[in-house]
XYZ file of C-alpha atoms in Angstrom:
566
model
C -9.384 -4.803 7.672
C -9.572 -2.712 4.375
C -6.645 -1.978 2.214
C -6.932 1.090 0.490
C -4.667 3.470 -1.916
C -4.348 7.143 -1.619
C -3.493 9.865 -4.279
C -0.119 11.018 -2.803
C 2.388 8.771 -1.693
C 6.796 9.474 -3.074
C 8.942 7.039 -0.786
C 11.067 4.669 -1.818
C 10.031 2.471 1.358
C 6.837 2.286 -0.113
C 8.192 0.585 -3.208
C 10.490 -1.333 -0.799
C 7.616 -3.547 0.393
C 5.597 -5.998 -1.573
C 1.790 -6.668 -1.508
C 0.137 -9.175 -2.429
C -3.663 -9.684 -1.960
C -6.144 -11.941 -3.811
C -9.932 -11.165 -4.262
C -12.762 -13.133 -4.376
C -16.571 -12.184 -5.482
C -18.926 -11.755 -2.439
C -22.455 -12.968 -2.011
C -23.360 -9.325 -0.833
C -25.975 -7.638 -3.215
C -24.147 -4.271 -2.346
C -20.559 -5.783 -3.529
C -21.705 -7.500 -7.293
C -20.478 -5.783 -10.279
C -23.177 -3.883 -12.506
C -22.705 -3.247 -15.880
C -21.428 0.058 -17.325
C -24.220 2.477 -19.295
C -22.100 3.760 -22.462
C -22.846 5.737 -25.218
C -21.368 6.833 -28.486
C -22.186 9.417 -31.118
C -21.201 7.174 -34.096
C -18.642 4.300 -32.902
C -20.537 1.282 -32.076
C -20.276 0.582 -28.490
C -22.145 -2.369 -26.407
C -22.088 -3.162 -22.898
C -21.281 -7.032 -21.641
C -20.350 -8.072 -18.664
C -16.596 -8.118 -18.200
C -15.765 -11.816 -18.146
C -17.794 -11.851 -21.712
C -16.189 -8.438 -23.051
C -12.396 -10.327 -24.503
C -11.172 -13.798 -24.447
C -8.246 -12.290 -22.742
C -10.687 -11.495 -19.564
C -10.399 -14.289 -17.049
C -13.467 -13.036 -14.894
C -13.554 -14.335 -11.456
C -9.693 -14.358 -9.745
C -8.042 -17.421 -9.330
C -4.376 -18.917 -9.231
C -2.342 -18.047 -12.336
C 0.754 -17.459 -13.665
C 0.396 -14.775 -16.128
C -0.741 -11.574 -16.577
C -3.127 -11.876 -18.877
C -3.239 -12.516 -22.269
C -0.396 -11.031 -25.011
C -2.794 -8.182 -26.079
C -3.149 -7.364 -22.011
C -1.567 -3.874 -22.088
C -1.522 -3.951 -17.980
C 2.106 -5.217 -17.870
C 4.323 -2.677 -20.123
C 6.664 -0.441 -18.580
C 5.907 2.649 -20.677
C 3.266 3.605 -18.179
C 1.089 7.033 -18.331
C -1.253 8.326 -15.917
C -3.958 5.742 -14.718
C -4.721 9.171 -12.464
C -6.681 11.900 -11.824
C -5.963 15.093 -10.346
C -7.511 15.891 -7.319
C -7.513 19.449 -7.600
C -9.395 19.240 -10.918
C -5.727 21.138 -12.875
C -3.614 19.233 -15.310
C -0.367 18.649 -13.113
C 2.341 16.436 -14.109
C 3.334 14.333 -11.849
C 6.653 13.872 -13.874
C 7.806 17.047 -11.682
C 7.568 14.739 -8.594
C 10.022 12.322 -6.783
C 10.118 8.559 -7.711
C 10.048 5.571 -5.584
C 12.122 2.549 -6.131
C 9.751 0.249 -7.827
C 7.189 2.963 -8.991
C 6.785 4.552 -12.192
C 6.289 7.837 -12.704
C 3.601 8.981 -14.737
C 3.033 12.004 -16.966
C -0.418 13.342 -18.298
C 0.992 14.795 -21.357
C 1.732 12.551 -24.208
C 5.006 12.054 -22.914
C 5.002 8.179 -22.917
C 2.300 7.758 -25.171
C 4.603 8.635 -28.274
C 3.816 10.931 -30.759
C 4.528 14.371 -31.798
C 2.413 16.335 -29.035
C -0.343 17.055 -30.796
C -4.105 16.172 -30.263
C -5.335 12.810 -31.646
C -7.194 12.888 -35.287
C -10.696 12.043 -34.584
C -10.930 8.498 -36.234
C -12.634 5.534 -36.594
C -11.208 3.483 -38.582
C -8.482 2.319 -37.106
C -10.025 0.819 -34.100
C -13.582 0.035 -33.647
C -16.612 -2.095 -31.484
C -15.094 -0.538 -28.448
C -17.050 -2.365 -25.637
C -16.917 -0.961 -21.797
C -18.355 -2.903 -18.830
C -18.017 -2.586 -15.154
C -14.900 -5.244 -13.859
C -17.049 -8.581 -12.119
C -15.188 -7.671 -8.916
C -13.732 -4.477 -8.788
C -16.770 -1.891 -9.063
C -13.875 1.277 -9.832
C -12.563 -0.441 -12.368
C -13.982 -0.457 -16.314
C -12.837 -3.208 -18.531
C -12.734 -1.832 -22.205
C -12.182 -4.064 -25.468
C -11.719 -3.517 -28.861
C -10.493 -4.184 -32.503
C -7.544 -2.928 -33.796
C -8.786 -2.694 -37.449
C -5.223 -0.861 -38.638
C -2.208 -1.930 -37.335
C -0.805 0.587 -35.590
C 2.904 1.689 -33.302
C 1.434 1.716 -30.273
C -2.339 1.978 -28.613
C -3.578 3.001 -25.478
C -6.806 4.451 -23.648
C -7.382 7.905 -23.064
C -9.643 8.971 -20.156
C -11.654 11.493 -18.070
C -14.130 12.573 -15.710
C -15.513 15.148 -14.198
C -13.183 17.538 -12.505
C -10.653 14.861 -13.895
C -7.622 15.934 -16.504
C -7.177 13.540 -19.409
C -5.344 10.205 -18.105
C -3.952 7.359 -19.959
C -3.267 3.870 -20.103
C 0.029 2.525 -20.945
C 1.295 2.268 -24.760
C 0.820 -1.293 -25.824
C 1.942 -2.372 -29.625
C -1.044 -1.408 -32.185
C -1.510 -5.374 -33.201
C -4.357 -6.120 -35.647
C -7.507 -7.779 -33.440
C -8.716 -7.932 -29.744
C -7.624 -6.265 -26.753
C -8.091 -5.345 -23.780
C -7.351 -3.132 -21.611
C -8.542 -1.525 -18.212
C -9.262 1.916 -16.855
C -7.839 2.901 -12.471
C -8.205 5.577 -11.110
C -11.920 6.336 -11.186
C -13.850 6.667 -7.675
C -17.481 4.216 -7.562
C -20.610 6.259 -9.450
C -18.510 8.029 -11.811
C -19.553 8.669 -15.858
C -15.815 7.957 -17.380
C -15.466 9.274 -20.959
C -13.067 6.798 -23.120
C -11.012 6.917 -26.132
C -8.852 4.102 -27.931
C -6.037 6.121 -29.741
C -3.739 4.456 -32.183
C -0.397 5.706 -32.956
C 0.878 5.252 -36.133
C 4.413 7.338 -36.897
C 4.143 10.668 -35.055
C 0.450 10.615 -35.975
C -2.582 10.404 -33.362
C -5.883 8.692 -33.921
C -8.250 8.396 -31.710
C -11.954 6.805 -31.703
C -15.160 8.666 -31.043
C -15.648 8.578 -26.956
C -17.713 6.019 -25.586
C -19.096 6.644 -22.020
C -18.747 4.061 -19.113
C -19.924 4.504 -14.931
C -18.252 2.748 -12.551
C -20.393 0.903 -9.699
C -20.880 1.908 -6.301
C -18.205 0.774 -3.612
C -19.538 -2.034 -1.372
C -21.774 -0.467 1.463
C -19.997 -2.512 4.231
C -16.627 -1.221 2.941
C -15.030 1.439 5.685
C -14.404 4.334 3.744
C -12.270 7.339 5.613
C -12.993 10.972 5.897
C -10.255 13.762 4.359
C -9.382 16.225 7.250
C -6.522 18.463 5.976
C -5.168 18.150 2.795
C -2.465 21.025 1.563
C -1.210 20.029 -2.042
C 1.859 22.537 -2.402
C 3.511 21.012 0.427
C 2.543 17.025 0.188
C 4.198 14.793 -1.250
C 3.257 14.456 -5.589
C 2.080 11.201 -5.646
C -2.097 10.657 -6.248
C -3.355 7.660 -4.590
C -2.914 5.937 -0.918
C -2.911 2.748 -0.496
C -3.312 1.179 2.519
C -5.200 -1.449 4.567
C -8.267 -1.345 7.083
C -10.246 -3.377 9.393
C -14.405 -2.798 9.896
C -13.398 -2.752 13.611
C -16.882 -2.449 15.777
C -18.550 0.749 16.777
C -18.140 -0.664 20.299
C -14.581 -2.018 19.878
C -13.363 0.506 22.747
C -15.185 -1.727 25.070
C -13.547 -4.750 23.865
C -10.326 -3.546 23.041
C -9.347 -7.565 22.263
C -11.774 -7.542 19.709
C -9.105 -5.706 17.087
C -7.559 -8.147 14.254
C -11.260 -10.097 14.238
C -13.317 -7.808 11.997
C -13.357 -8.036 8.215
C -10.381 -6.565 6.461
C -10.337 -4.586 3.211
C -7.464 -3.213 1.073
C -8.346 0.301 -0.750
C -6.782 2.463 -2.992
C -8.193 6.425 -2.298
C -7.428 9.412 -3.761
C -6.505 12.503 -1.949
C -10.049 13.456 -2.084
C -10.814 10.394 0.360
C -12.421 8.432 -2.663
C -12.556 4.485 -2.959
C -10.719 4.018 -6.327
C -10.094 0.159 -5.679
C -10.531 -2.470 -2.787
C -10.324 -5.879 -2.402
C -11.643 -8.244 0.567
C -12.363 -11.754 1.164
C -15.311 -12.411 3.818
C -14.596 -16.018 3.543
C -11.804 -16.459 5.501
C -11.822 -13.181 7.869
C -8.069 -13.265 8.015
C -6.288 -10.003 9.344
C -4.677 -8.231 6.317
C -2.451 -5.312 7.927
C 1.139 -5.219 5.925
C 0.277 -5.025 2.340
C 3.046 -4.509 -0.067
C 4.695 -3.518 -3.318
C 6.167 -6.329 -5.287
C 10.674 -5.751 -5.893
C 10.069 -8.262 -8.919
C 7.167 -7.268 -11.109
C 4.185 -4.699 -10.565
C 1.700 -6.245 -8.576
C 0.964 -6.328 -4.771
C 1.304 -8.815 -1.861
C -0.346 -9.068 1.237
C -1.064 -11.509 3.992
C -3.986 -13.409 5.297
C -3.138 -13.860 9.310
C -4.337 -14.830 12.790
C -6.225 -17.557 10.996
C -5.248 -20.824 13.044
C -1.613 -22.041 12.348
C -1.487 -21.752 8.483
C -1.359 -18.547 7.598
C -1.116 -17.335 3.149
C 0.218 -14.671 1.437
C -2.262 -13.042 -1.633
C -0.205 -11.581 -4.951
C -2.499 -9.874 -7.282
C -2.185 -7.567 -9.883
C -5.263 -4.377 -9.683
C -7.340 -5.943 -12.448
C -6.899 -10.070 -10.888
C -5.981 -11.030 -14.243
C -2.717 -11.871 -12.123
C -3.580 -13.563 -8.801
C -1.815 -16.396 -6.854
C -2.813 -17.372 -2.978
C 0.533 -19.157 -1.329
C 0.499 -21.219 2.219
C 2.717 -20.326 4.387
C 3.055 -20.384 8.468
C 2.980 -17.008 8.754
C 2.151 -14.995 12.025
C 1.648 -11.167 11.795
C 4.391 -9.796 9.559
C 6.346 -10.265 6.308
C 8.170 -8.493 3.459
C 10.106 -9.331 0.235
C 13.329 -8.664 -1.231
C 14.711 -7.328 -4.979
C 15.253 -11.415 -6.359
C 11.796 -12.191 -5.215
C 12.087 -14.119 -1.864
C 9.645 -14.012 1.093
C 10.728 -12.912 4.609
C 8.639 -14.196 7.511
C 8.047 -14.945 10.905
C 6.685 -18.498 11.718
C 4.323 -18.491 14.316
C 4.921 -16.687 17.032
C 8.304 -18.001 17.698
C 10.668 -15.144 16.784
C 11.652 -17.405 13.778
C 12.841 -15.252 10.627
C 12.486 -17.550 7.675
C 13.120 -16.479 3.913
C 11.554 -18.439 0.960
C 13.356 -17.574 -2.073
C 11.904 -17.331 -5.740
C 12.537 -21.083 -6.632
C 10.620 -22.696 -3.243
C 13.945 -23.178 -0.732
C 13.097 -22.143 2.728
C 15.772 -21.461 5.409
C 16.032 -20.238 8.680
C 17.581 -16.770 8.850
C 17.718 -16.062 12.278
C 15.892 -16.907 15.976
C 15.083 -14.881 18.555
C 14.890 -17.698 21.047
C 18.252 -19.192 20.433
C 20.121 -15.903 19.757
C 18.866 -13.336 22.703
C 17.258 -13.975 26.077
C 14.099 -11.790 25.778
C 11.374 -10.979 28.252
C 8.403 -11.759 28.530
C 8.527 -13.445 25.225
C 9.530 -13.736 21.152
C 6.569 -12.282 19.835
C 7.240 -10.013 16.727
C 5.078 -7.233 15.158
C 7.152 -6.186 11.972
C 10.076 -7.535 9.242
C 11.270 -5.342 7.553
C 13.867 -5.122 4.506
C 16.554 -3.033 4.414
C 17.700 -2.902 0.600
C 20.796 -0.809 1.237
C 22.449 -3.485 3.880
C 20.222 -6.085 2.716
C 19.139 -7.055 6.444
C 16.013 -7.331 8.513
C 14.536 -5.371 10.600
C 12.241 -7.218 13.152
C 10.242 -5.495 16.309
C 9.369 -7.304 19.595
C 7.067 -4.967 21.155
C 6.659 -7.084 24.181
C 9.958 -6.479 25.123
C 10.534 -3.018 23.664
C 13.728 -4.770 21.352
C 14.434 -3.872 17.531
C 16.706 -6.415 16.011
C 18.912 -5.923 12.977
C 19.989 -9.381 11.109
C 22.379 -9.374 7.811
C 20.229 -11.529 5.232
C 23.223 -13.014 4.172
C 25.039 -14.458 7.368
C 22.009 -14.164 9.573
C 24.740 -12.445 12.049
C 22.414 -9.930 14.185
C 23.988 -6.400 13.371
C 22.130 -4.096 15.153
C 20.275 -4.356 18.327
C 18.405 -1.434 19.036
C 16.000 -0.203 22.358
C 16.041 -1.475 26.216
C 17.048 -5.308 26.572
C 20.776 -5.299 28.225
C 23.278 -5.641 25.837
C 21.218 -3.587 23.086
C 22.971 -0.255 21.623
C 23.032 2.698 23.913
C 20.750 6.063 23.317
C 22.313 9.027 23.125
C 20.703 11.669 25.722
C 17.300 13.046 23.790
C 16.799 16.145 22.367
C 14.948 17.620 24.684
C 13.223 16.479 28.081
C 11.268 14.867 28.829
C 12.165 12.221 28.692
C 14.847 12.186 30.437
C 15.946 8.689 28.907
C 14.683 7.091 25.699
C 13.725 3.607 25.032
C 11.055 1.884 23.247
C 7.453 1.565 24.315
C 5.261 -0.847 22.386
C 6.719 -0.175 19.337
C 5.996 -0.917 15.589
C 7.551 -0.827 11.959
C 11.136 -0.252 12.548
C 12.368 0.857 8.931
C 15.517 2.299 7.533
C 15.173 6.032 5.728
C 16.579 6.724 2.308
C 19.312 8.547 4.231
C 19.759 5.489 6.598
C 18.088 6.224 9.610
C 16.307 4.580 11.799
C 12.145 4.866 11.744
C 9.956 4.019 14.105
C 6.404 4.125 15.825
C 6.301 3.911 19.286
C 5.010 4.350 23.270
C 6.831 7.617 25.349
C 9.199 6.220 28.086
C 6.919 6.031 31.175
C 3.789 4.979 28.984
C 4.973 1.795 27.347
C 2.681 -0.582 28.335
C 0.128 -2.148 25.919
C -2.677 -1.345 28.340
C -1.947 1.876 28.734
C -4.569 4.434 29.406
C -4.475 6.305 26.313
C -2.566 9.561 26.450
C -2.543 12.591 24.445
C 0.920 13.817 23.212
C 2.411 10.537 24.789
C 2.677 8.221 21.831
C 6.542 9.703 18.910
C 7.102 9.238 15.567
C 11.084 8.934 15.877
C 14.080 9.168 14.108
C 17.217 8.024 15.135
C 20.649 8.409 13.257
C 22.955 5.138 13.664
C 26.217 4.735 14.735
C 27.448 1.686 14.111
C 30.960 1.583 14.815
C 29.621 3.116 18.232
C 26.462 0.956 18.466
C 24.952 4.259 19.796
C 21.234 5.610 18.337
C 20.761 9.418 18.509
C 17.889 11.064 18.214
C 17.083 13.244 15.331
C 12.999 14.352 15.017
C 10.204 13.211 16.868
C 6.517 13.805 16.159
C 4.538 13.871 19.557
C 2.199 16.843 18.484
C -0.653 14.235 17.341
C -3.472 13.384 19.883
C -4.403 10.106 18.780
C -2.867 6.764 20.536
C -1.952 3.751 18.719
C -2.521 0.594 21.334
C -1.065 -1.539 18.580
C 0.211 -0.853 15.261
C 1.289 2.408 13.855
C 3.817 3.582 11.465
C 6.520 6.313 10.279
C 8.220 6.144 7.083
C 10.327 9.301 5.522
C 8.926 10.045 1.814
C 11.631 11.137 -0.551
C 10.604 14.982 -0.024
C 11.655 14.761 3.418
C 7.632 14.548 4.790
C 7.471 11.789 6.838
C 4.067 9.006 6.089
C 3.025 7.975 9.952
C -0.427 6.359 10.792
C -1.906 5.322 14.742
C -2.554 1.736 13.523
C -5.722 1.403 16.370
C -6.189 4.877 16.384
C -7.860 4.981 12.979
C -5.813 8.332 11.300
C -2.701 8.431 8.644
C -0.959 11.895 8.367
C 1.538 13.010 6.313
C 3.762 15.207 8.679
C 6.392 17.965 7.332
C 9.680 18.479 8.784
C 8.790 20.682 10.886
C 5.659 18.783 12.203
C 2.812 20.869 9.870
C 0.334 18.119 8.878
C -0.598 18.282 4.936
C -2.212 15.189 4.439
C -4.972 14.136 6.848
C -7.145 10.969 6.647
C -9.362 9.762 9.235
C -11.247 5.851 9.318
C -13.789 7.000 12.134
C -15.999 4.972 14.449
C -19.494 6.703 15.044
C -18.858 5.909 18.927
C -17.223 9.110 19.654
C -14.196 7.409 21.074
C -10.983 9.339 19.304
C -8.261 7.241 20.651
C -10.053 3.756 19.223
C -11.299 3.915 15.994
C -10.971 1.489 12.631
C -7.415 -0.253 12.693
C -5.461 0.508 9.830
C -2.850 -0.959 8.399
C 0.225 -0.025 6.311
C 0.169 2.597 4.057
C 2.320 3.686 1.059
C 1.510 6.511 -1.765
C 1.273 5.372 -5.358
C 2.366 7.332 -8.482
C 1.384 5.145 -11.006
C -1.722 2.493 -10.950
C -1.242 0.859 -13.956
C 2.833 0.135 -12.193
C 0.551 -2.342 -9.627
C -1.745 -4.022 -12.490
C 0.985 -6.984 -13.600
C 2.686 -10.200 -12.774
C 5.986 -11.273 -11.752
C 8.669 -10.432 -14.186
């Protein structure tokens, strides 16, 4: 399965969940780093390969505990771009929502410091700017330097064609090496870079260097932009997301999901690779990556493995990476303080590992409830605003709500007896709801209820798939009632999720969905327009199997992903 990041993505949801993922070099020709071709009309500017280019550079990923070295600008809040605008404009994605957990850049010099005005062309205060290609990341272009005058603040400046000028964040000006790294840019791109120094409300900035990013790896699943309508999606730049190189025959072997190769990605709204990570030498399924609550870097699993599942945290760059055991079956997420929710095994078992290595058992399924045919779960979820869990048993068609505190089960939501009643739909059909197959129960800003799942009547997991048969739902919660009502559905889409899928509501009111099996992500307006349309497609001709993806969640901010813990 890939993971990949889009351009647009505002939801706090998205910032709600941690990923993790660690990367490792493969032996593939088509995946090895190349170095960068730069030139320079007077600053002198050499190419080396990354792991050579600081002594801050790590090369190859590993465990650590640190982000990098002290000169490493990829942790500091004061975060700019890291972005480019698909359309080819300037925007400012200040104008746009936040997410809890993202930061929100500008591509003005807003967060750069400064007085506004262009740099002075200069190079004297920083010089033997080196750019190479990163040893595993072929998007991403390490760049060193010296800081020859001691300066405020420093930072990159950066472009490409069709690009506006982005930025790196603002890093203290200290005299020697640093380092620093430049996101954003899709594989085969000439990037044009800068090293400005600030020094009072002054601007310097060195003569540009040129550096070209590698190709993406050839067996990396890259998706196809259908629709895309910028005025109405939601601000952010990048998707990110996870997929799997399911077969070209994998609708003849529909068991054959969860065993191809998974990849995370980054894309733009254009569709374009910007970053990816994999690891061929375990062939673990990757499907829930997520944002970090306590630092900027991502988590994601490695699953369906044998009994001992991991979790991956790695900053962009893998100057932060850390690979952690742990029993875990298909889902997890993480809280503010750091802990790890999980399911063990297949049992039903919610489990949280907090920060300092105590695990405890939250909550079981087979002690607490009486479910048929069996405990299996498909998604945990946090819910900052009760601080409870959110776990799915699709098997069953039950959503369960635990307090993280207690472990009391607050809500039980969809068609076990005893679970909270629907209220009569919206319309009909159907004339009933309840849950079919469903996936990634989630609460909404507002505090609904989210979630992907099977029309009444076509709930079984080998269902014949259906067009128009598979909602996006939203339910508002009654609690003192223990009654769900419904509020929006999306039905409109074609495509059929046989497992997986997702609906989260982005802080402009769009709701992020995706058909897990069914290979397509939308971005869906209240009043069910799709603006944002991406498609992983399998040559077969088969629309309602295609390349399982994973979750996905929009990024403002790359540079906000490319730390450590805090």
């Amino acid at each position: 399965m890939l993971l990949f990041v889009l351009d647009p993505l505002p939801q706090r949801w998205l910032v709600a969940l941690g990923l993790g993922l660690s990367c490792c070099s493969s032996n593939d020709p088509d995946d090895s780093a190349t170095s960068a071709s730069v030139t320079s009309s007077s600053t002198t500017a050499t190419v080396t390969n990354s792991n050579q280019a600081a002594a801050s550079s790590t090369g190859s990923p590993g465990p650590a505990s640190g982000a990098g070295a002290a000169t490493n600008t990829s942790s500091s809040a004061n975060t700019t771009d890291g972005a480019a605008n698909p359309d080819g404009g300037t925007g400012d994605t200040s104008a746009g929502s936040s997410t809890t957990g993202t930061v929100t850049a500008t591509t003005g010099a807003g967060g750069s410091g400064g007085n506004g005005a262009s740099p002075t062309p200069s190079d004297e205060h920083a010089g033997s700017v080196e750019v190479s290609v990163h040893d595993d990341v072929n998007t991403i272009l390490v760049v060193t330097w010296e800081q020859l005058v001691a300066a405020d603040g420093t930072w990159l400046e950066f472009s490409f064609e069709g690009s506006d000028v982005m930025r790196s964040p603002n890093v203290a000006g200290t005299l020697g090496s640093h380092r620093e790294v430049v996101l954003g840019v899709p594989g085969d791109t000439t990037v044009s870079i800068s090293v400005v120094s600030q020094i009072g409300d002054e601007l310097f900035a060195t003569t540009p260097v040129e550096g070209t990013t590698d190709s993406v790896p050839a067996s990396m699943p890259v998706p196809t932009v259908m629709d895309y309508d910028p005025e109405r999606a939601s601000p952010e730049r990048f998707l990110l997301g996870a997929v799997e190189d399911s077969a070209d025959n994998v609708a003849n072997n529909l068991n054959s999901y969860l065993q191809y190769q998974a990849w995370l990605y980054i894309i733009d709204r254009q569709g374009r690779v910007v970053w990816y990570y994999s690891d061929p030498s375990r062939n673990a399924a990757s499907g829930f990556p997520r944002v970090a609550r306590d630092g900027k870097y991502l988590i994601v699993e490695q699953s369906r493995v044998g009994p001992q599942g991991r979790l991956l945290k790695m900053s962009l760059d893998r100057e932060y990476f850390e690979a952690m055991d742990l029993p875990i079956a298909d889902a997890f997420d993480v809280t503010d303080d750091g802990s790890i929710l999980y399911d063990e095994g297949y049992s039903g078992e919610l489990h949280e590992l907090s920060a300092d290595g105590e695990d405890r058992v939250l909550w079981h399924c087979g002690t607490e409830l009486d479910l048929r045919p069996n405990c299996y779960t498909n998604t945990v979820n946090y819910n900052p605003f009760e601080d409870s869990i959110l776990m799915s048993f699709p098997d069953s068609g039950a959503v369960v709500e635990i307090d993280r505190e207690s472990g009391e089960m607050i809500g039980y939501y969809g068609n076990q007896d005893g679970a909270w009643d629907f209220a009569p739909p919206l319309e009909n059909p159907p004339e009933q709801w309840g849950f079919g197959f469903q996936h990634f129960p989630n609460i909404s800003p507002t505090g609904t209820l989210m979630v992907s799942s099977h029309m009444p009547g076509y709930e079984d997991f080998e269902q014949t798939p259906t067009a128009n048969q598979h909602a996006f739902l939203e339910f508002a919660i009654d609690r003192e009632n223990q009654t769900l009502t419904e509020l929006w559905r999306y039905t409109e889409g074609p495509e059929w999720p046989r497992a997986r899928g997702m609906a989260m509501r982005l802080e402009n009111g769009n709701t992020l969905a995706n058909y897990g099996t069914g290979g397509v992500i939308r971005e869906i307006t209240p009043d069910k327009d799709t603006v944002f349309y991406v498609k992983f497609d399998i040559p077969s001709g088969n629309d309602a199997y295609n390349k399982l993806v994973g979750h996905n969640f929009f990024v403002a901010d790359l540079y906000a992903l490319n730390g450590a813990p805090e």
